[in-house]
mmCIF file of C-alpha atoms in Angstrom:
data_model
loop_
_atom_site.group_PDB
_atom_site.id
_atom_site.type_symbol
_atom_site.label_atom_id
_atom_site.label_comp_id
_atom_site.label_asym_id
_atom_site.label_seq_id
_atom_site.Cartn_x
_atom_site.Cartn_y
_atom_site.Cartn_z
ATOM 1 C CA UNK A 3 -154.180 162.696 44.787
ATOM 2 C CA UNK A 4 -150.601 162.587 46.026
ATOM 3 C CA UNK A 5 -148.709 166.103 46.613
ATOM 4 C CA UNK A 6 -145.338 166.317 44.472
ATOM 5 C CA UNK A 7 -142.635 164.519 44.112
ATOM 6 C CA UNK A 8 -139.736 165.284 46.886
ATOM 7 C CA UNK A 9 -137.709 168.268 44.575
ATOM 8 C CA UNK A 10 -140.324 169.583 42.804
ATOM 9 C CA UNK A 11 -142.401 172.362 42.881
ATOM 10 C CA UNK A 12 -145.120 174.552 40.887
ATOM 11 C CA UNK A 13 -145.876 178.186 40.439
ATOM 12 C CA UNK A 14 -149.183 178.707 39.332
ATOM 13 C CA UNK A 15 -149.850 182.759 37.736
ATOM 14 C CA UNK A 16 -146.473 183.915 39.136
ATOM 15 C CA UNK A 17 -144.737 184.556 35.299
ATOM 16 C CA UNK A 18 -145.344 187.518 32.966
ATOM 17 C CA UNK A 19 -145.768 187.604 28.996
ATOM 18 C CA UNK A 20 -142.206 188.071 28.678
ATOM 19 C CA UNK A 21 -141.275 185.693 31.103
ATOM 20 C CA UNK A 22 -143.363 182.752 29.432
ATOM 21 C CA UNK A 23 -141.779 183.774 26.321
ATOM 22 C CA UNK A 24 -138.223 183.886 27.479
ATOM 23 C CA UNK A 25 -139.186 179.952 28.851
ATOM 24 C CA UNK A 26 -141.066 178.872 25.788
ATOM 25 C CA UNK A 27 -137.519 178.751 24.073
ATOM 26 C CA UNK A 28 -136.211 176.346 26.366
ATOM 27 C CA UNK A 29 -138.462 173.326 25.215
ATOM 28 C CA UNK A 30 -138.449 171.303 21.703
ATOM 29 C CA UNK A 31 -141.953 170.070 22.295
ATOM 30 C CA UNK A 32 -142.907 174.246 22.653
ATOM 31 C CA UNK A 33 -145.770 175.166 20.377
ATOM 32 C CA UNK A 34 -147.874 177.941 18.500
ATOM 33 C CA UNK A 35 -150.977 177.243 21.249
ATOM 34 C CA UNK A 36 -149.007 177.631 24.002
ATOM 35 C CA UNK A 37 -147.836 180.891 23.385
ATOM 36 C CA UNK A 38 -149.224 183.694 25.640
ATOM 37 C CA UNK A 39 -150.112 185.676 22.571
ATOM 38 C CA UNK A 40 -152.206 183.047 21.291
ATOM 39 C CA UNK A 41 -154.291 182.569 24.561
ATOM 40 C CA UNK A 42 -154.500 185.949 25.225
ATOM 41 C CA UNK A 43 -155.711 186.808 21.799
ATOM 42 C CA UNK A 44 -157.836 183.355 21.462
ATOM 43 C CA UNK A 45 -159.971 183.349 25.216
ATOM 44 C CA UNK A 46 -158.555 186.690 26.389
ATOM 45 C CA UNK A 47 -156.245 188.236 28.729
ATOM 46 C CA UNK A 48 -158.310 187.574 32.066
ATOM 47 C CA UNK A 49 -159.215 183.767 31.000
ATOM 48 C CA UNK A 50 -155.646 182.128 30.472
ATOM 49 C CA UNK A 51 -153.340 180.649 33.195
ATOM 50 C CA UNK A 52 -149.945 179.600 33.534
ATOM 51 C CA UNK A 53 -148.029 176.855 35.231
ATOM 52 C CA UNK A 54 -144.582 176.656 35.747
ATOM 53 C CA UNK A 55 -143.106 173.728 37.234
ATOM 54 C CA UNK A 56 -139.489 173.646 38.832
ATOM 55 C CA UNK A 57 -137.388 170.623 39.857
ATOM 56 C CA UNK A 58 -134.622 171.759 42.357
ATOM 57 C CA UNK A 59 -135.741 175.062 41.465
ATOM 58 C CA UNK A 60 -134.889 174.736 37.488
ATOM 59 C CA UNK A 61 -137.425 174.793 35.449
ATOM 60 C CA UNK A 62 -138.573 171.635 34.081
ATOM 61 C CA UNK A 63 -142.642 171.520 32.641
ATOM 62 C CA UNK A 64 -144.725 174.223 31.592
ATOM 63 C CA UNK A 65 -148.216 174.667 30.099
ATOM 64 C CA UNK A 66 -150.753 177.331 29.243
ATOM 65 C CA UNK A 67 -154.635 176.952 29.834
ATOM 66 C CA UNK A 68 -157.774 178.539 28.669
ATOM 67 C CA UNK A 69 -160.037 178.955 31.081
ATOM 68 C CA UNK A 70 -164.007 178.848 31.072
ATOM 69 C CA UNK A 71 -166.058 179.796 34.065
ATOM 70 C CA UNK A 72 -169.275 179.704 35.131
ATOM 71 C CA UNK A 73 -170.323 182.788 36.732
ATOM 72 C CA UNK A 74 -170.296 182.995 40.603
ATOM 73 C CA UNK A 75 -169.582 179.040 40.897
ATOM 74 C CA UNK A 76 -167.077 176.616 41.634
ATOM 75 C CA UNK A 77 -167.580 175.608 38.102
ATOM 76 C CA UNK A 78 -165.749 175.578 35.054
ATOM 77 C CA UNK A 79 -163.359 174.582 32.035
ATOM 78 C CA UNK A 80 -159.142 174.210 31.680
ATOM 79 C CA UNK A 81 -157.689 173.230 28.346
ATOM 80 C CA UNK A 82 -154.484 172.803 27.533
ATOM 81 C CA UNK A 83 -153.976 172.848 24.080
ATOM 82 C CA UNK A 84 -150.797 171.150 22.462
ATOM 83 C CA UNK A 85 -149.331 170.782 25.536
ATOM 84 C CA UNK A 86 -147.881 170.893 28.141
ATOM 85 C CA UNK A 87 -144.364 171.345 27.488
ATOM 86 C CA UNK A 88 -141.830 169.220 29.325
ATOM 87 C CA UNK A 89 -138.972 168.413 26.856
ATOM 88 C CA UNK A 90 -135.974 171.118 27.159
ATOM 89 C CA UNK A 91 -133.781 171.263 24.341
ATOM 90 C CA UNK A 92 -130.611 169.201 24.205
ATOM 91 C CA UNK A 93 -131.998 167.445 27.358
ATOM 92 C CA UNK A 94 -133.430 163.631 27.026
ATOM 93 C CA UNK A 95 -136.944 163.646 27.878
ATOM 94 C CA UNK A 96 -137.908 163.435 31.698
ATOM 95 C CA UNK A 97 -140.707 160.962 32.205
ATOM 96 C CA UNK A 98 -141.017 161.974 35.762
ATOM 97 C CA UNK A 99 -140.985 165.587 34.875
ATOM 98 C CA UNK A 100 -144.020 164.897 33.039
ATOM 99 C CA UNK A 101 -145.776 162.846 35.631
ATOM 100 C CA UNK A 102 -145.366 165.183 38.563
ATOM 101 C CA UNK A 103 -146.323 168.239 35.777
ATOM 102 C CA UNK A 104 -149.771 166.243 34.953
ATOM 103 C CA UNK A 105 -150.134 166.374 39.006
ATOM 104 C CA UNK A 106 -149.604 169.289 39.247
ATOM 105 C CA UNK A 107 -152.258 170.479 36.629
ATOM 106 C CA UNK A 108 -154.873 168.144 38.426
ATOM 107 C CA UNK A 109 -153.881 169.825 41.894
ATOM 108 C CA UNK A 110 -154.430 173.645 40.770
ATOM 109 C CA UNK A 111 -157.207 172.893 38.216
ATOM 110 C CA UNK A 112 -159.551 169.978 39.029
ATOM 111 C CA UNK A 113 -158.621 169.773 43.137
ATOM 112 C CA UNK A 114 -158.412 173.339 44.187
ATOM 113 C CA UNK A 115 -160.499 174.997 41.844
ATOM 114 C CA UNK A 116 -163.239 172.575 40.903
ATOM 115 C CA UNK A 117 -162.445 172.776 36.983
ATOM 116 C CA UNK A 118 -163.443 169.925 34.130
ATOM 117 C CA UNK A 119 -159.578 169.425 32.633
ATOM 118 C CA UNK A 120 -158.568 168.823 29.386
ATOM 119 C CA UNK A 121 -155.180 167.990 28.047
ATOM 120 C CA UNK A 122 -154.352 167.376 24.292
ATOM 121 C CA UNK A 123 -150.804 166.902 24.113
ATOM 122 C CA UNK A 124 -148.975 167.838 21.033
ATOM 123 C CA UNK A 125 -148.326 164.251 20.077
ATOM 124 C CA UNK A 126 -149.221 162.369 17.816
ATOM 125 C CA UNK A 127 -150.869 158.747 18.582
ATOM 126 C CA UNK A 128 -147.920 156.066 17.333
ATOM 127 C CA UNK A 129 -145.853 153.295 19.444
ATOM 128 C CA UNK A 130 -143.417 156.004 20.819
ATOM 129 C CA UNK A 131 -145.634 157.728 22.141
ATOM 130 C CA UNK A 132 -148.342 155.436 23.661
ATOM 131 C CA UNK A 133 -146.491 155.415 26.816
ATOM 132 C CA UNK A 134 -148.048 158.899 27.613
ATOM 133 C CA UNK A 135 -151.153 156.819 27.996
ATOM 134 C CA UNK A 136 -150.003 155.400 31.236
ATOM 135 C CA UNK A 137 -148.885 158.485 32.923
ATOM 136 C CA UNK A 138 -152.085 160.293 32.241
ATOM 137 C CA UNK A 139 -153.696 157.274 33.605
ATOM 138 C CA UNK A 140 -151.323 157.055 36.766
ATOM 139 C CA UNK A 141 -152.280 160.580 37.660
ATOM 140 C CA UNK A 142 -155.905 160.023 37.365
ATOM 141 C CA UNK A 143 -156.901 161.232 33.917
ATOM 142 C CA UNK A 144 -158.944 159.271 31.705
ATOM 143 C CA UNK A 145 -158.438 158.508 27.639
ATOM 144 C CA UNK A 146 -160.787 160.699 25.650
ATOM 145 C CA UNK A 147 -161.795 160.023 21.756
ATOM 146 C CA UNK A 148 -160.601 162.504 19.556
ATOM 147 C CA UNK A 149 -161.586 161.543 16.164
ATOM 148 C CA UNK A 150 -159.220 164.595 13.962
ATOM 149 C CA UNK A 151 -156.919 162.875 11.764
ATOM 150 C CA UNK A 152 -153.688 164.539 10.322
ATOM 151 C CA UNK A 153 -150.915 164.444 7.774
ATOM 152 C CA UNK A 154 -147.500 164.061 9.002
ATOM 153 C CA UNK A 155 -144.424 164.769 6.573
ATOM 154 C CA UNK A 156 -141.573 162.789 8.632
ATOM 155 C CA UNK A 157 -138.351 164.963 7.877
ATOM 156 C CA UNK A 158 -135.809 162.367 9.460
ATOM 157 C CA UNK A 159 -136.437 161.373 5.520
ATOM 158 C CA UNK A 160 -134.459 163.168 2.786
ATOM 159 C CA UNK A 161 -136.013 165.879 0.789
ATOM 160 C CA UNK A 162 -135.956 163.709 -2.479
ATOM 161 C CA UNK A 163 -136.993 160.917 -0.832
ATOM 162 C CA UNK A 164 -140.043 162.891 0.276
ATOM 163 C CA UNK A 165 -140.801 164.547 -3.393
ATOM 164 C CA UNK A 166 -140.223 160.534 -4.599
ATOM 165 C CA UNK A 167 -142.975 159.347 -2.807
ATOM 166 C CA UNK A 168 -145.467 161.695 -3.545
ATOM 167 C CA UNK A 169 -148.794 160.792 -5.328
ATOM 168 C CA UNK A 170 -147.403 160.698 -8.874
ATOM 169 C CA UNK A 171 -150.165 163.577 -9.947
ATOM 170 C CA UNK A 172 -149.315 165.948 -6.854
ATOM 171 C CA UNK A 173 -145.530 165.995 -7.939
ATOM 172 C CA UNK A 174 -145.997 166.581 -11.558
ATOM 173 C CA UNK A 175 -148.569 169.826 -10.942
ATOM 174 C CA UNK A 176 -145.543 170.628 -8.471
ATOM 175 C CA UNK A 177 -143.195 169.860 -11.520
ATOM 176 C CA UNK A 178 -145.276 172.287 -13.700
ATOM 177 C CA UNK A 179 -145.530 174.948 -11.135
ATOM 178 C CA UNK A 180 -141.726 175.403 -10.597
ATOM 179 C CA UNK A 181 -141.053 175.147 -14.437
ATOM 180 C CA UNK A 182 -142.888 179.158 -14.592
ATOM 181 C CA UNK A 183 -140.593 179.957 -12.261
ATOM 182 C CA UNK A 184 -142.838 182.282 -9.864
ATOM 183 C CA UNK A 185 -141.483 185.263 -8.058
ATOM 184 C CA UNK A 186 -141.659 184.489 -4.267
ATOM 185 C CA UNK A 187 -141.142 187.181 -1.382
ATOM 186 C CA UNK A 188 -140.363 185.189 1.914
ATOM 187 C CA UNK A 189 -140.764 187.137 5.372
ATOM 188 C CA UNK A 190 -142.303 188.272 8.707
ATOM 189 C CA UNK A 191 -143.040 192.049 8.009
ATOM 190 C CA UNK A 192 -145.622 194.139 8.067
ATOM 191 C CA UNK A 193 -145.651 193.969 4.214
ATOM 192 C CA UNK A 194 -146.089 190.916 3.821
ATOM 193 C CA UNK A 195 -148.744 190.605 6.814
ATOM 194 C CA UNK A 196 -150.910 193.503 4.655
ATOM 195 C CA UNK A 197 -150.688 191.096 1.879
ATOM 196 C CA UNK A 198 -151.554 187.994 3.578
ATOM 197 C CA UNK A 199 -154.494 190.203 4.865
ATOM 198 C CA UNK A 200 -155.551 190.893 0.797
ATOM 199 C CA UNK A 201 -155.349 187.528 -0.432
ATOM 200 C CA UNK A 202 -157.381 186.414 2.815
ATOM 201 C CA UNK A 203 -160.415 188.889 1.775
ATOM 202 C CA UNK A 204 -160.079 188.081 -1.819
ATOM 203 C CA UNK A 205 -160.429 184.281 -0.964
ATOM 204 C CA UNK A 206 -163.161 184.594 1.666
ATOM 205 C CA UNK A 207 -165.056 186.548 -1.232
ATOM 206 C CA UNK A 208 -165.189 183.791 -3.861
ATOM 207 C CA UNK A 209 -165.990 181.046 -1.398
ATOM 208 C CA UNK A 210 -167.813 182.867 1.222
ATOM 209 C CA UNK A 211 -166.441 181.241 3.730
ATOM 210 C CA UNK A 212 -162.876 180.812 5.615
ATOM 211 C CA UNK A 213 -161.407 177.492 7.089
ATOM 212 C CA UNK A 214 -159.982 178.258 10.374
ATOM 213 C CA UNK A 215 -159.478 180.973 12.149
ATOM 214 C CA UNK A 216 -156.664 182.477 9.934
ATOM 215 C CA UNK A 217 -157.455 186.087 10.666
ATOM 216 C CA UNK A 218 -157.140 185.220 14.195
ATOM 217 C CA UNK A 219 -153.402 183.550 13.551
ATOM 218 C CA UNK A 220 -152.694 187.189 11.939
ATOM 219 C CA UNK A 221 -153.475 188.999 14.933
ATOM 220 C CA UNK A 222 -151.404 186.508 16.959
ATOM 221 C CA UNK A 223 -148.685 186.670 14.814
ATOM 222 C CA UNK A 224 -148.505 190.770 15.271
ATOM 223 C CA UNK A 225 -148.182 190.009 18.721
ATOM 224 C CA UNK A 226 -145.432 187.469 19.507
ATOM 225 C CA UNK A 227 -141.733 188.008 19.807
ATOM 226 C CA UNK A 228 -139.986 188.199 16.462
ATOM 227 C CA UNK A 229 -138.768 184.604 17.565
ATOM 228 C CA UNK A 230 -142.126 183.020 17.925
ATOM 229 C CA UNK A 231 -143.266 184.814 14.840
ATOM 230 C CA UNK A 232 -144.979 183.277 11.830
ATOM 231 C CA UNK A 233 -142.951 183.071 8.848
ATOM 232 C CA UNK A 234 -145.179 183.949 5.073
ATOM 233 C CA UNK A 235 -144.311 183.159 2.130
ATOM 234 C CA UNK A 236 -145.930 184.773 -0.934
ATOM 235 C CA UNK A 237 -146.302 184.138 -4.833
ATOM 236 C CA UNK A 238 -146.307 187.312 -6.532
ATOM 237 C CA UNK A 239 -147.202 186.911 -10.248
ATOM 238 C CA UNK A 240 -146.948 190.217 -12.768
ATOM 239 C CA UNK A 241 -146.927 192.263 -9.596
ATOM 240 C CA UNK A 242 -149.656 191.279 -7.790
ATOM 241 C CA UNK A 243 -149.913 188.221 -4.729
ATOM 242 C CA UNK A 244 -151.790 185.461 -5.559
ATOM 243 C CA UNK A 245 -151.266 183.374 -3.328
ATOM 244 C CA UNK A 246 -149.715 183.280 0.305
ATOM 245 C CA UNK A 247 -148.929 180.631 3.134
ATOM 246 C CA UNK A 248 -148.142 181.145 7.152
ATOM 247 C CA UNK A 249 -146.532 178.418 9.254
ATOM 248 C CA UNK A 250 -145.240 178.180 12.812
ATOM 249 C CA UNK A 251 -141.567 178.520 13.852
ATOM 250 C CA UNK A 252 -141.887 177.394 17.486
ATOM 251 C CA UNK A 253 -141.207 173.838 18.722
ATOM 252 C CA UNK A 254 -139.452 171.136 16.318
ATOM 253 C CA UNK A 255 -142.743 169.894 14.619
ATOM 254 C CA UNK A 256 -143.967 172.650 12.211
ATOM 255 C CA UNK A 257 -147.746 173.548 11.392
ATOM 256 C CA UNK A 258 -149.177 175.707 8.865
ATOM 257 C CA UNK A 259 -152.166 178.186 9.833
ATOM 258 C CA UNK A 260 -152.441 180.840 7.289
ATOM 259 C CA UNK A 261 -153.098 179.464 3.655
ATOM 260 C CA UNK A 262 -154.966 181.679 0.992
ATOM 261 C CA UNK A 263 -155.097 182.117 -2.788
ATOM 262 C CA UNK A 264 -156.586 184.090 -4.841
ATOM 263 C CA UNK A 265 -158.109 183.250 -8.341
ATOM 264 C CA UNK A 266 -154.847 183.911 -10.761
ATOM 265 C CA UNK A 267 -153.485 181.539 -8.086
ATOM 266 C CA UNK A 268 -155.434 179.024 -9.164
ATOM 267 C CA UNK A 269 -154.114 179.075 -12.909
ATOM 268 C CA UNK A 270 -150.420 178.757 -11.549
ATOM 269 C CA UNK A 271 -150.960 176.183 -9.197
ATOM 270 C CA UNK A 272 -148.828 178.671 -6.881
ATOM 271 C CA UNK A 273 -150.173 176.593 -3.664
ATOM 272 C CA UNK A 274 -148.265 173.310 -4.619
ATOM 273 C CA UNK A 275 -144.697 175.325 -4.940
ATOM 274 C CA UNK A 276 -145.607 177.151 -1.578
ATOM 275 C CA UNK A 277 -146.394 173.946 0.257
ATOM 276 C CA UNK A 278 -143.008 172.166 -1.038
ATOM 277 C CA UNK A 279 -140.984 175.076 -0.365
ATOM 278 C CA UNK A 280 -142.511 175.366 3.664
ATOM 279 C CA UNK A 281 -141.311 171.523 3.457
ATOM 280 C CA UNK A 282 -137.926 172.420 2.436
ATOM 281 C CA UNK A 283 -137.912 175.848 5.094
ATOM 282 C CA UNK A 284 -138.632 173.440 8.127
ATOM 283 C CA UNK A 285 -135.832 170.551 6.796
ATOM 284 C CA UNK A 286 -133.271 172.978 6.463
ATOM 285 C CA UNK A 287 -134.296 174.689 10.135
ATOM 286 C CA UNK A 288 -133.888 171.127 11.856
ATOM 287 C CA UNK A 289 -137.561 170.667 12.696
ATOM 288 C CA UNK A 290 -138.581 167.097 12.885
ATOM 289 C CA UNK A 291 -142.255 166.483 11.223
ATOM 290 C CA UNK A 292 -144.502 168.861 10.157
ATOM 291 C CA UNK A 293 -148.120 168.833 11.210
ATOM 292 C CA UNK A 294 -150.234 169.583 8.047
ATOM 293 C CA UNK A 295 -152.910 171.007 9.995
ATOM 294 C CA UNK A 296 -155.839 168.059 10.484
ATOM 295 C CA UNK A 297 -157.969 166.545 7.684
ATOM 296 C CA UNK A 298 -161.450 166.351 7.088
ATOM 297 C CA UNK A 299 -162.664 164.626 3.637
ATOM 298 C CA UNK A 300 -166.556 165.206 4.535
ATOM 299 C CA UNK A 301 -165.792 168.659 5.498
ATOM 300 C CA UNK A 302 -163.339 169.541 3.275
ATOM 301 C CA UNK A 303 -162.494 166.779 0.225
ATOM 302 C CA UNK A 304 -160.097 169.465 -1.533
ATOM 303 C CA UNK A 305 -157.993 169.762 1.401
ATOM 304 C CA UNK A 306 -158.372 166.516 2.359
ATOM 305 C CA UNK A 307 -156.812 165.783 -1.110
ATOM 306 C CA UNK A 308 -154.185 168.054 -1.190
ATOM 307 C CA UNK A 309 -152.648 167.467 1.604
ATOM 308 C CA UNK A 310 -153.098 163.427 2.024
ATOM 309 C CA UNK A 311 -151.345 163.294 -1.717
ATOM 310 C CA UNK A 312 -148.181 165.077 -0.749
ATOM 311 C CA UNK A 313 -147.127 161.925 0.957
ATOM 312 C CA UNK A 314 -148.346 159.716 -1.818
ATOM 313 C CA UNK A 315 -147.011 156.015 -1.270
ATOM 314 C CA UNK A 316 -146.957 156.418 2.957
ATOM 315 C CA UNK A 317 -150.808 157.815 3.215
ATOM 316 C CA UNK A 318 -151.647 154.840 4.865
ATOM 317 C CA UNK A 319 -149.547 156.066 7.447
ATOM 318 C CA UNK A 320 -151.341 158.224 8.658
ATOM 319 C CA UNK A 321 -152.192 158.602 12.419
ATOM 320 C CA UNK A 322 -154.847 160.439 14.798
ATOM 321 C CA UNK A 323 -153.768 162.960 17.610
ATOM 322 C CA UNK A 324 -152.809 161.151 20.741
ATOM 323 C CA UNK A 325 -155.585 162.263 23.266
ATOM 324 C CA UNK A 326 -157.561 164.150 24.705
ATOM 325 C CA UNK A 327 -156.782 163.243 28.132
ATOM 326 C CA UNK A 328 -159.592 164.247 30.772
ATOM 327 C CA UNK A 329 -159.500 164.985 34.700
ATOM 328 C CA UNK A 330 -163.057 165.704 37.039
ATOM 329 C CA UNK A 331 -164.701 164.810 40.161
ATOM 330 C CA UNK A 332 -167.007 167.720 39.982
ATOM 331 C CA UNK A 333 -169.688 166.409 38.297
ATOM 332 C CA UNK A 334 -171.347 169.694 37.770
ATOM 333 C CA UNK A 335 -168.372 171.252 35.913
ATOM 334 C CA UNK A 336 -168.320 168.068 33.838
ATOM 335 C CA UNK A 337 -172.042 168.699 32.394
ATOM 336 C CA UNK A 338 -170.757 172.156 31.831
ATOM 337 C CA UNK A 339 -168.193 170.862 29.459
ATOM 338 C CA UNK A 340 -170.736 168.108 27.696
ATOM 339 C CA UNK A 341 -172.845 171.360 27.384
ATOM 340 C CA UNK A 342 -169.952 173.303 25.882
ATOM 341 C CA UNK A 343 -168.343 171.156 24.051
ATOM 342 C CA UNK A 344 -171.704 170.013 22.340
ATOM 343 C CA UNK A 345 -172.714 173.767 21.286
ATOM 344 C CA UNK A 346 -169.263 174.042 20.171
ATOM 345 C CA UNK A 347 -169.604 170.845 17.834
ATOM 346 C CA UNK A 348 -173.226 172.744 16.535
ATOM 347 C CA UNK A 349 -171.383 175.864 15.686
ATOM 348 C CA UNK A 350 -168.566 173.691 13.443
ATOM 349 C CA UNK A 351 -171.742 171.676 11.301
ATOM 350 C CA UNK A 352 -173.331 175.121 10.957
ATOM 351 C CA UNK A 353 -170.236 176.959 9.633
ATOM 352 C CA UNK A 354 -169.773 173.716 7.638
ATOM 353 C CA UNK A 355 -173.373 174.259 5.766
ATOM 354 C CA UNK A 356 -173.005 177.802 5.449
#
């Protein structure tokens, strides 16, 4: 593999928390997994790693890995999730920014220090986007199969043409919902955080289980910079929450991660006005998409159904992640991540059955 292009340069390690932080804001294609509170708090402190890459000595690309090692060996794991980040705000996008921050990822990581690499960008697989595919390839990484499928709300539409094409049945619970006129409390406080926390316990009670890791995206959300913060909104009905939902604020394409109700919720139908009105938050805050979070209809058929009926008329839109995009020529560290990857797929079908 080639060194980098004349210009650029990369700093591997060399940044703080508030440093990466002060960066993140810098890039549109930024994103909740690619904060350093999220790593830290996801793999821990002492397993994360940061590149910076500089062109002229600006700063240019960025990304965030998790690291997994294999005691005393020149073995191991480096994802980077939703990244990496190479698109700076106002700024058109760089192709060869990209390219030479790929290299630069296969120099540290899969060169130097023997790692399996994994890169799943935060795109989504469509036309635009495709030509990724041949600058992963260029720089020696090979197409992966990810089979998660999402729902994307496209906000370049207008709000009413987005509540127009709607699954007819979706729109009129929504309809009903808004006619009781529910008392919502919008925020990032600690107030509403200890309420999020309640609704989460009540729910996990009556199902006895949890999708996601949402107590993990509370913790995280404690720790970032007010700017990077989650933002809640909650349904309060005759003085109590019922029902409560967390999204991202980073990056242009938003994502919810904390979603809980509890059971006067489900009388109300409080989720529906909760889900429109995070819609209507990230269309008013110039945010592009938003990312409704992966579906799964073996796994889960009521989200599955919630969430592919907000867009109604354009489900058959609907695309897969583009990715993953893999990099190796240790061949040990790559049956360390077959190993991994398959106890980690054991652990989802268990929780699944449980």
């Amino acid at each position: 593999m080639s060194a980098l292009d004349h210009g650029y340069s990369a700093e591997i390690d060399s940044i703080d928390k508030a440093g990466w932080e002060d960066l993140m804001a810098r890039f549109e294609d930024a994103s909740y997994h690619q904060t350093w509170s999220f790593g830290a708090l996801h793999a821990g402190e002492k397993a994360i790693s940061h590149l910076v890459l500089k062109t002229n000595g600006q700063v240019t690309g960025m990304a965030q890995a998790r690291l997994l090692r294999f005691p005393g060996l020149r073995i191991g794991l480096a994802y980077v999730s939703s990244g990496p980040m190479y698109r700076i705000k106002g700024v058109p996008p760089q192709p060869d920014a990209l390219q030479n921050l790929l290299r630069a990822l296969c120099l540290e990581y899969v060169l130097r220090r023997g790692y399996f690499l994994r890169v799943l960008p935060n795109k989504i697989d469509s036309g635009e986007d495709a030509a990724h595919r041949g600058l992963y390839e260029k720089e020696g990484y090979s197409l992966g199969r990810d089979p998660r499928q999402t729902v994307i709300v496209d906000l370049s539409r207008s709000l009413d043409e987005i509540r127009k094409n709607m699954d007819r049945k979706w729109r009129q619970t929504l309809q009903a919902a808004e006619r009781r006129h529910l008392a919502l409390v919008e925020g990032d406080g600690e107030e509403i955080y200890e309420m999020a926390m309640k609704l989460i316990g009540e729910m996990k009670n009556r199902k006895g289980f949890l999708g996601g890791n949402q107590g993990e995206a509370l913790r995280v959300h404690r720790d970032l910079p007010p700017s990077q913060r989650l933002r809640f909104l909650v349904c309060v009905d005759e003085q109590e929450p019922v029902a409560v939902l967390g999204w991202t604020t980073t990056g242009s394409v938003g994502l919810p991660l904390v979603a809980a109700t509890g059971t006067r919720a489900l009388k109300t139908n409080a989720s529906y006005v909760l889900w429109w009105k995070m819609i209507e938050y990230y269309k008013a805050n110039g945010f592009l998409a938003v990312d409704m979070g992966g579906i799964n209809q073996k796994r889960n058929p009521g989200g599955y159904y919630f969430k592919t009926h907000i867009l109604g008329k354009r489900l058959h839109e609907q695309p897969h992640y583009l990715g993953p995009f893999d990099a190796c020529n240790n061949g040990l560290s790559r049956l360390f991540f077959i190993a991994a990857n398959q106890t980690r797929q054991a652990l989802q079908d268990v929780r699944a059955l449980v």
